[in-house]
Tab-separated table of C-alpha atoms and ligand atoms in Angstrom:
chain	number	residue	atom	x	y	z
U	1	MET	CA	-21.766	6.591	-9.127
U	2	GLN	CA	-20.395	2.800	-9.152
U	3	SER	CA	-21.836	0.663	-11.607
U	4	ALA	CA	-24.544	-1.762	-10.631
U	5	LYS	CA	-23.135	-4.436	-12.542
U	6	LYS	CA	-20.462	-6.601	-10.632
U	7	HIS	CA	-16.821	-5.956	-11.657
U	8	LEU	CA	-15.226	-8.292	-13.821
U	9	ARG	CA	-11.897	-8.086	-12.147
U	10	GLN	CA	-13.073	-8.806	-8.826
U	11	LEU	CA	-14.540	-12.395	-9.446
U	12	SER	CA	-12.833	-15.042	-7.787
U	13	PRO	CA	-11.573	-17.831	-10.456
U	14	GLU	CA	-14.429	-19.816	-9.373
U	15	GLU	CA	-17.229	-17.324	-9.936
U	16	LEU	CA	-15.699	-16.784	-13.503
U	17	GLN	CA	-15.218	-20.384	-13.988
U	18	GLN	CA	-19.074	-20.750	-13.325
U	19	TRP	CA	-20.268	-18.008	-15.469
U	20	LEU	CA	-18.041	-19.108	-18.529
U	21	ALA	CA	-19.540	-22.521	-17.983
U	22	ALA	CA	-22.855	-21.320	-18.043
U	23	GLU	CA	-22.249	-19.434	-21.424
U	24	GLY	CA	-20.837	-22.880	-22.792
U	25	GLU	CA	-17.361	-21.781	-22.933
U	26	PRO	CA	-14.546	-24.166	-23.033
U	27	ALA	CA	-12.545	-24.925	-20.216
U	28	TYR	CA	-9.243	-23.180	-21.250
U	29	ARG	CA	-10.894	-19.604	-21.621
U	30	LEU	CA	-10.637	-19.348	-17.796
U	31	ARG	CA	-6.887	-19.132	-17.836
U	32	GLN	CA	-6.987	-16.904	-21.018
U	33	LEU	CA	-8.954	-14.554	-19.213
U	34	GLN	CA	-6.864	-14.872	-15.969
U	35	GLN	CA	-3.733	-13.931	-17.914
U	36	TRP	CA	-5.425	-10.769	-19.304
U	37	LEU	CA	-7.203	-9.604	-16.362
U	38	TRP	CA	-4.594	-10.306	-13.386
U	39	GLU	CA	-1.356	-11.165	-14.926
U	40	LYS	CA	-1.143	-8.660	-17.690
U	41	GLY	CA	-3.648	-6.235	-16.333
U	42	ALA	CA	-5.711	-5.392	-19.121
U	43	ARG	CA	-7.700	-2.368	-18.258
U	44	SER	CA	-10.158	-2.739	-21.572
U	45	LEU	CA	-12.068	-5.505	-23.168
U	46	HIS	CA	-10.426	-4.621	-26.732
U	47	GLN	CA	-7.231	-5.486	-24.868
U	48	LEU	CA	-8.159	-9.352	-24.828
U	49	SER	CA	-7.201	-10.196	-28.537
U	50	ASN	CA	-7.491	-14.023	-28.486
U	51	ILE	CA	-11.206	-13.918	-26.815
U	52	PRO	CA	-13.672	-13.967	-29.409
U	53	GLN	CA	-15.621	-10.692	-29.964
U	54	LYS	CA	-18.873	-12.414	-29.033
U	55	LEU	CA	-17.545	-13.371	-25.888
U	56	ARG	CA	-16.257	-9.926	-25.243
U	57	GLU	CA	-19.515	-8.293	-25.974
U	58	LYS	CA	-20.917	-10.739	-23.470
U	59	LEU	CA	-18.404	-9.830	-20.710
U	60	HIS	CA	-19.399	-6.102	-21.250
U	61	GLN	CA	-22.913	-6.686	-21.101
U	62	HIS	CA	-22.634	-8.431	-17.716
U	63	PHE	CA	-19.727	-6.889	-15.871
U	64	ALA	CA	-18.273	-3.335	-15.175
U	65	LEU	CA	-14.715	-2.911	-15.533
U	66	GLU	CA	-13.973	0.872	-14.744
U	67	PRO	CA	-10.219	1.030	-14.436
U	68	LEU	CA	-8.161	4.034	-12.879
U	69	GLU	CA	-6.705	6.208	-15.649
U	70	VAL	CA	-3.623	8.139	-15.236
U	71	GLU	CA	-4.302	11.931	-15.027
U	72	LEU	CA	-0.665	13.128	-14.283
U	73	ARG	CA	2.705	12.149	-14.247
U	74	GLN	CA	5.519	13.737	-12.658
U	75	GLN	CA	9.292	12.700	-12.227
U	76	ALA	CA	11.627	13.887	-9.621
U	77	SER	CA	14.977	14.977	-9.954
U	78	ASP	CA	15.954	11.467	-7.928
U	79	GLY	CA	14.180	9.699	-10.580
U	80	THR	CA	10.994	8.917	-8.417
U	81	VAL	CA	7.930	8.957	-10.458
U	82	LYS	CA	4.559	9.758	-8.964
U	83	LEU	CA	1.055	8.902	-10.924
U	84	ARG	CA	-2.022	10.672	-9.977
U	85	PHE	CA	-4.821	8.241	-10.845
U	86	ARG	CA	-8.473	9.358	-11.827
U	87	THR	CA	-11.451	6.733	-10.813
U	88	HIS	CA	-14.154	6.528	-13.314
U	89	GLU	CA	-16.221	8.869	-11.219
U	90	GLY	CA	-13.347	11.463	-10.945
U	91	LEU	CA	-11.867	10.917	-7.704
U	92	LEU	CA	-7.992	11.197	-7.352
U	93	VAL	CA	-5.471	8.869	-6.003
U	94	GLU	CA	-1.665	8.647	-5.999
U	95	GLY	CA	0.895	5.880	-6.255
U	96	VAL	CA	4.698	6.398	-6.519
U	97	LEU	CA	7.670	4.493	-8.205
U	98	ILE	CA	10.727	4.592	-5.780
U	99	VAL	CA	13.860	3.881	-8.153
U	100	THR	CA	17.161	3.014	-6.327
U	101	GLU	CA	20.132	1.392	-7.597
U	102	GLU	CA	19.106	-2.071	-5.859
U	103	ARG	CA	15.407	-2.093	-6.219
U	104	VAL	CA	12.067	-0.803	-7.497
U	105	THR	CA	9.345	-0.200	-5.125
U	106	ALA	CA	5.761	0.726	-6.110
U	107	CYS	CA	3.920	2.714	-3.325
U	108	ILE	CA	0.265	2.427	-3.757
U	109	SER	CA	-2.932	3.509	-2.145
U	110	SER	CA	-5.738	1.648	-0.496
U	111	GLN	CA	-8.382	4.399	0.004
U	112	VAL	CA	-9.177	7.643	-1.336
U	113	GLY	CA	-8.217	9.894	1.340
U	114	CYS	CA	-8.014	8.632	5.239
U	115	SER	CA	-10.161	8.378	7.785
U	116	LEU	CA	-7.307	8.533	10.616
U	117	THR	CA	-6.257	12.148	10.989
U	118	CYS	CA	-2.490	11.423	11.772
U	119	ALA	CA	-1.296	14.734	12.598
U	120	PHE	CA	1.834	14.582	10.466
U	121	CYS	CA	0.145	13.326	7.449
U	122	ALA	CA	-1.222	15.315	4.575
U	123	THR	CA	-3.866	12.404	3.432
U	124	GLY	CA	-4.853	12.474	6.931
U	125	ARG	CA	-6.429	15.930	6.207
U	126	MET	CA	-8.666	15.143	3.413
U	127	GLY	CA	-10.904	12.502	5.291
U	128	ARG	CA	-11.856	9.137	3.592
U	129	LEU	CA	-14.180	9.438	0.443
U	130	ARG	CA	-14.155	5.927	-0.082
U	131	ASN	CA	-12.083	2.627	-0.370
U	132	LEU	CA	-10.792	1.331	-3.398
U	133	ARG	CA	-11.499	-1.622	-4.859
U	134	SER	CA	-9.043	-4.790	-5.328
U	135	ASP	CA	-9.075	-4.041	-9.125
U	136	GLU	CA	-8.139	-0.352	-8.490
U	137	ILE	CA	-5.454	-1.217	-6.306
U	138	LEU	CA	-4.018	-3.642	-8.581
U	139	ASP	CA	-4.307	-1.002	-11.431
U	140	GLN	CA	-1.801	0.960	-9.774
U	141	VAL	CA	0.504	-1.756	-9.603
U	142	HIS	CA	0.405	-2.458	-13.354
U	143	LEU	CA	0.714	1.741	-14.334
U	144	LEU	CA	3.550	1.568	-11.798
U	145	ARG	CA	5.188	-1.749	-13.479
U	146	GLU	CA	4.711	-0.065	-16.967
U	147	GLU	CA	6.704	2.991	-15.777
U	148	ALA	CA	9.462	0.799	-14.437
U	149	GLN	CA	9.624	-0.984	-17.701
U	150	ARG	CA	9.922	2.572	-19.557
U	151	LEU	CA	12.999	3.132	-17.172
U	152	GLY	CA	14.212	-0.246	-18.344
U	153	ARG	CA	13.823	-1.545	-14.972
U	154	GLN	CA	11.642	-4.433	-13.261
U	155	LEU	CA	9.427	-3.762	-10.568
U	156	ASN	CA	10.688	-5.685	-7.141
U	157	ASN	CA	8.655	-4.488	-4.340
U	158	ILE	CA	5.115	-3.348	-3.729
U	159	VAL	CA	4.341	-1.186	-0.526
U	160	TYR	CA	0.952	-0.433	0.698
U	161	MET	CA	2.033	3.152	1.990
U	162	GLY	CA	0.425	5.696	-0.269
U	163	MET	CA	-3.083	7.184	0.776
U	164	GLY	CA	-5.418	5.262	3.279
U	165	GLU	CA	-5.202	2.634	5.895
U	166	PRO	CA	-5.041	-0.686	3.941
U	167	LEU	CA	-6.528	-2.704	7.096
U	168	LEU	CA	-9.531	-0.314	7.177
U	169	ASN	CA	-10.128	-1.793	3.583
U	170	TYR	CA	-9.618	-5.279	4.528
U	171	ARG	CA	-11.818	-7.296	1.917
U	172	GLU	CA	-10.347	-5.614	-0.997
U	173	VAL	CA	-6.812	-5.275	0.250
U	174	LEU	CA	-6.689	-8.927	1.116
U	175	HIS	CA	-8.105	-10.057	-2.303
U	176	SER	CA	-5.711	-7.546	-4.109
U	177	LEU	CA	-2.812	-9.556	-1.977
U	178	GLN	CA	-4.073	-12.573	-3.191
U	179	VAL	CA	-4.019	-11.888	-6.966
U	180	LEU	CA	-0.381	-10.447	-6.496
U	181	THR	CA	0.818	-13.701	-4.953
U	182	ALA	CA	-1.002	-16.149	-6.652
U	183	PRO	CA	0.737	-18.202	-9.474
U	184	GLN	CA	-2.333	-17.335	-11.993
U	185	GLY	CA	-1.746	-13.580	-10.756
U	186	LEU	CA	1.319	-11.887	-10.592
U	187	ALA	CA	3.188	-14.696	-8.787
U	188	LEU	CA	5.109	-12.051	-6.515
U	189	SER	CA	6.714	-13.438	-3.117
U	190	PRO	CA	5.071	-12.376	-0.273
U	191	ARG	CA	8.609	-11.252	0.852
U	192	ARG	CA	8.395	-8.438	-1.640
U	193	ILE	CA	5.170	-7.012	-0.399
U	194	THR	CA	4.717	-4.559	2.892
U	195	VAL	CA	1.316	-3.975	4.223
U	196	SER	CA	1.812	-0.495	6.425
U	197	THR	CA	-0.695	0.022	9.276
U	198	ALA	CA	-1.195	2.672	12.050
U	199	GLY	CA	-2.162	-0.083	14.034
U	200	ILE	CA	-5.614	-1.724	14.075
U	201	ALA	CA	-4.621	-4.653	16.709
U	202	LYS	CA	-7.687	-6.945	15.532
U	203	LEU	CA	-7.315	-6.679	11.934
U	204	MET	CA	-3.288	-7.420	12.408
U	205	ARG	CA	-3.949	-10.543	14.114
U	206	ARG	CA	-6.772	-11.226	11.479
U	207	LEU	CA	-4.419	-10.831	8.626
U	208	ALA	CA	-2.210	-13.678	10.148
U	209	ASP	CA	-5.422	-15.803	10.772
U	210	ASP	CA	-6.098	-15.412	7.139
U	211	GLY	CA	-2.991	-16.927	5.992
U	212	VAL	CA	-1.669	-13.639	4.638
U	213	ARG	CA	2.377	-13.887	4.733
U	214	VAL	CA	3.464	-10.526	3.655
U	215	ARG	CA	5.597	-8.452	5.403
U	216	LEU	CA	3.764	-5.922	8.008
U	217	ALA	CA	5.119	-2.791	8.984
U	218	LEU	CA	3.340	-0.725	11.993
U	219	SER	CA	3.374	3.001	12.025
U	220	LEU	CA	4.834	3.427	15.688
U	221	HIS	CA	6.472	7.140	15.509
U	222	ALA	CA	6.230	7.258	19.205
U	223	THR	CA	7.123	5.350	22.456
U	224	THR	CA	4.441	6.082	24.995
U	225	ASP	CA	0.651	6.328	24.726
U	226	GLU	CA	0.451	10.091	25.685
U	227	GLN	CA	3.096	10.982	22.984
U	228	ARG	CA	1.680	8.575	20.414
U	229	SER	CA	-2.248	9.828	20.912
U	230	ARG	CA	-0.954	13.263	20.589
U	231	ILE	CA	-0.001	12.568	16.846
U	232	MET	CA	-2.327	9.457	16.149
U	233	PRO	CA	-5.915	9.459	17.385
U	234	ILE	CA	-6.035	5.538	16.113
U	235	ASN	CA	-3.858	5.002	19.551
U	236	GLU	CA	-6.759	5.928	21.874
U	237	GLU	CA	-8.248	2.585	20.989
U	238	ASN	CA	-5.451	0.343	19.795
U	239	ASN	CA	-2.546	1.336	22.537
U	240	LEU	CA	1.118	0.374	22.234
U	241	SER	CA	0.563	-2.526	24.193
U	242	ALA	CA	-2.179	-3.951	22.145
U	243	VAL	CA	-0.605	-3.169	18.914
U	244	VAL	CA	2.871	-4.344	19.727
U	245	SER	CA	1.304	-7.615	20.956
U	246	ALA	CA	-0.357	-7.824	17.484
U	247	LEU	CA	2.790	-7.315	15.613
U	248	ARG	CA	4.193	-10.282	17.664
U	249	TYR	CA	1.380	-12.440	17.154
U	250	TYR	CA	1.737	-11.679	13.210
U	251	GLN	CA	5.329	-12.782	13.312
U	252	GLU	CA	4.683	-15.737	15.498
U	253	HIS	CA	1.950	-17.115	13.247
U	254	THR	CA	3.498	-16.048	9.785
U	255	GLY	CA	7.396	-16.324	10.033
U	256	SER	CA	7.217	-13.152	8.059
U	257	ARG	CA	9.369	-10.064	8.738
U	258	VAL	CA	7.830	-7.317	10.432
U	259	SER	CA	8.914	-3.832	11.174
U	260	PHE	CA	8.489	-0.546	13.311
U	261	GLU	CA	8.239	2.553	11.112
U	262	TYR	CA	9.575	5.458	13.072
U	263	ILE	CA	9.673	9.049	11.551
U	264	LEU	CA	11.883	11.333	13.408
U	265	PHE	CA	10.122	14.636	14.375
U	266	SER	CA	12.373	17.146	15.986
U	267	ASN	CA	11.929	18.277	19.457
U	268	PHE	CA	9.177	15.700	19.700
U	269	ASN	CA	10.519	12.002	19.830
U	270	ASP	CA	13.924	12.286	18.546
U	271	THR	CA	15.814	12.269	22.115
U	272	LEU	CA	18.019	9.210	23.629
U	273	GLU	CA	15.205	8.675	25.846
U	274	ASP	CA	12.828	8.029	23.008
U	275	ALA	CA	15.527	5.517	21.422
U	276	ARG	CA	15.962	4.076	24.987
U	277	ARG	CA	12.015	3.057	25.034
U	278	LEU	CA	12.171	2.066	21.477
U	279	VAL	CA	14.925	-0.519	22.277
U	280	GLY	CA	12.191	-1.527	25.195
U	281	LEU	CA	9.510	-2.079	22.540
U	282	CYS	CA	11.792	-3.905	20.102
U	283	ALA	CA	12.479	-6.169	22.925
U	284	GLN	CA	9.114	-7.359	22.840
U	285	VAL	CA	8.832	-8.569	19.115
U	286	PRO	CA	12.073	-10.591	18.634
U	287	MET	CA	13.748	-9.749	14.973
U	288	VAL	CA	12.116	-6.700	14.466
U	289	HIS	CA	13.521	-4.501	12.167
U	290	VAL	CA	13.288	-0.485	12.455
U	291	ASN	CA	13.004	1.713	9.600
U	292	LEU	CA	13.835	5.382	10.607
U	293	ILE	CA	12.028	8.026	8.333
U	294	GLU	CA	13.372	11.261	7.523
U	295	TYR	CA	10.377	13.744	7.826
U	296	ASN	CA	9.026	15.781	5.103
U	297	PRO	CA	7.500	18.771	6.143
U	298	VAL	CA	4.085	19.319	5.135
U	299	PRO	CA	2.802	22.796	4.117
U	300	GLY	CA	0.442	24.026	7.236
U	301	LEU	CA	1.371	21.038	9.461
U	302	PHE	CA	3.056	21.709	12.481
U	303	PHE	CA	6.038	19.220	12.635
U	304	GLU	CA	9.827	19.456	11.163
U	305	ALA	CA	12.335	17.036	10.663
U	306	SER	CA	15.262	16.058	13.102
U	307	ASP	CA	18.584	17.464	11.938
U	308	ALA	CA	21.279	14.946	10.563
U	309	ALA	CA	23.386	14.800	13.857
U	310	THR	CA	20.337	13.686	15.985
U	311	THR	CA	19.092	11.197	13.507
U	312	GLN	CA	22.632	9.896	13.380
U	313	ARG	CA	22.975	9.780	17.125
U	314	PHE	CA	19.364	7.713	17.223
U	315	GLN	CA	20.362	5.524	14.814
U	316	ASP	CA	23.673	4.825	16.420
U	317	PHE	CA	21.805	4.007	19.859
U	318	LEU	CA	19.678	1.738	18.402
U	319	GLN	CA	22.283	-0.164	16.621
U	320	ARG	CA	24.575	-0.126	19.418
U	321	HIS	CA	21.841	-2.272	21.332
U	322	GLY	CA	21.429	-4.615	18.621
U	323	ILE	CA	18.570	-3.482	16.833
U	324	PRO	CA	18.327	-3.879	12.817
U	325	THR	CA	17.804	-0.286	11.669
U	326	THR	CA	17.736	1.225	8.441
U	327	LEU	CA	17.372	5.223	7.731
U	328	ARG	CA	14.930	5.694	4.965
U	329	ARG	CA	16.098	8.971	3.155
U	330	SER	CA	13.289	11.018	1.664
U	331	ARG	CA	12.661	10.505	-1.856
U	332	GLY	CA	10.642	12.467	-4.542
U	333	ARG	CA	10.405	15.613	-2.457
U	334	ASP	CA	10.392	18.102	-5.135
U	335	ILE	CA	7.058	16.506	-6.439
U	336	ASP	CA	5.329	15.963	-2.863
U	337	ALA	CA	5.610	12.114	-3.713
U	338	ALA	CA	7.261	11.120	-0.318
U	339	CYS	CA	5.880	9.963	2.853
U	340	GLY	CA	3.091	11.782	4.619
U	341	GLN	CA	2.784	13.904	1.355
U	342	LEU	CA	0.521	11.917	-0.809
U	343	ALA	CA	-2.935	14.167	-0.476
U	344	THR	CA	-4.336	15.272	-3.908
U	345	GLN	CA	-5.214	19.160	-4.152
U	346	GLY	CA	-8.833	19.442	-5.324
U	347	LEU	CA	-9.623	16.025	-4.826
U	348	LEU	CA	-12.510	15.782	-7.357
U	349	HIS	CA	-11.756	16.217	-10.836
U	350	SER	CA	-13.343	19.242	-12.422
U	351	SER	CA	-15.243	17.200	-15.338
W	1	SF4	S1	-0.283	8.237	7.997
W	1	SF4	FE1	-1.576	6.795	7.084
W	1	SF4	S2	-3.083	6.249	8.503
W	1	SF4	FE2	-2.330	7.998	9.065
W	1	SF4	S3	-3.617	9.657	8.224
W	1	SF4	FE3	-1.910	9.358	6.885
W	1	SF4	S4	-2.678	7.787	5.496
W	1	SF4	FE4	-3.932	7.651	6.854
């Protein structure tokens, strides 16, 4: 059961300020609380050491906190760390810290499960249990940031590419982005944040209209409607023409970098004919970047990864046609932390 109380960390600065003023608190309390709740990611009122005990008790009476807890930590042989988080009612979601020489990236979830049933994705088989609140999304960032610090590294990038479709949890994702980029939040540059979507055209446009300036990645994975609908049912209502034009709209209105994500599946979308059509789609979105992704087979699903020679040939073709392309090698494979592998067995904790 969700608490009937309002969640403390979901309040806007204005709401928190109003509540503090009504309680007769001095103006500087707002800044102190903001630092604890959004900058430092405090997940318990006990941590608020410079807030008087009496005020902490009032906060406890009026508001809920319900933070995510870490239920399981796994580290892969390549250094990737996967955390399994437990919500207060026992649901499980996952986040991943991807550590390379150049950067440290937190891959976070926006929903418990996902309603979109992409055929190649483990999460899609779970269905959607609920949306995460913005503070639960931010808890993942704070907990993964602590993991990075334990490794002696600093978190540089955040990608919304874990469980769920971020744009189907629009309001909470938007609020989390505002806290991540606000000077009184984590003050991250929007260039360090990527939201990845399976493609919901009207919400991609709305992101631009709402003043969001993060990077936007479109999970493309196919170059014709017939082919894409076979693996991504969302394509029935948001076809290629609609999502590609929405991506262009986002780029034009925000000036932010946009990308096509393209998982290479053997004998499905990895021929030179596919590459040629992909070049055609790229021509519709100037400066779009292509991330080619190595697939991680999911037990029980039908897809296989393209082999190294085919992958190379595909990438070479794009680059010869002037498309900026990066090959994303699979990481964290031995702990099921790679793209498309985030799905928590059991889902409900047994407590
Ligand atoms: S790929 Fe993303 S949008 Fe598709 S089912 Fe998986 S989590 Fe949902």
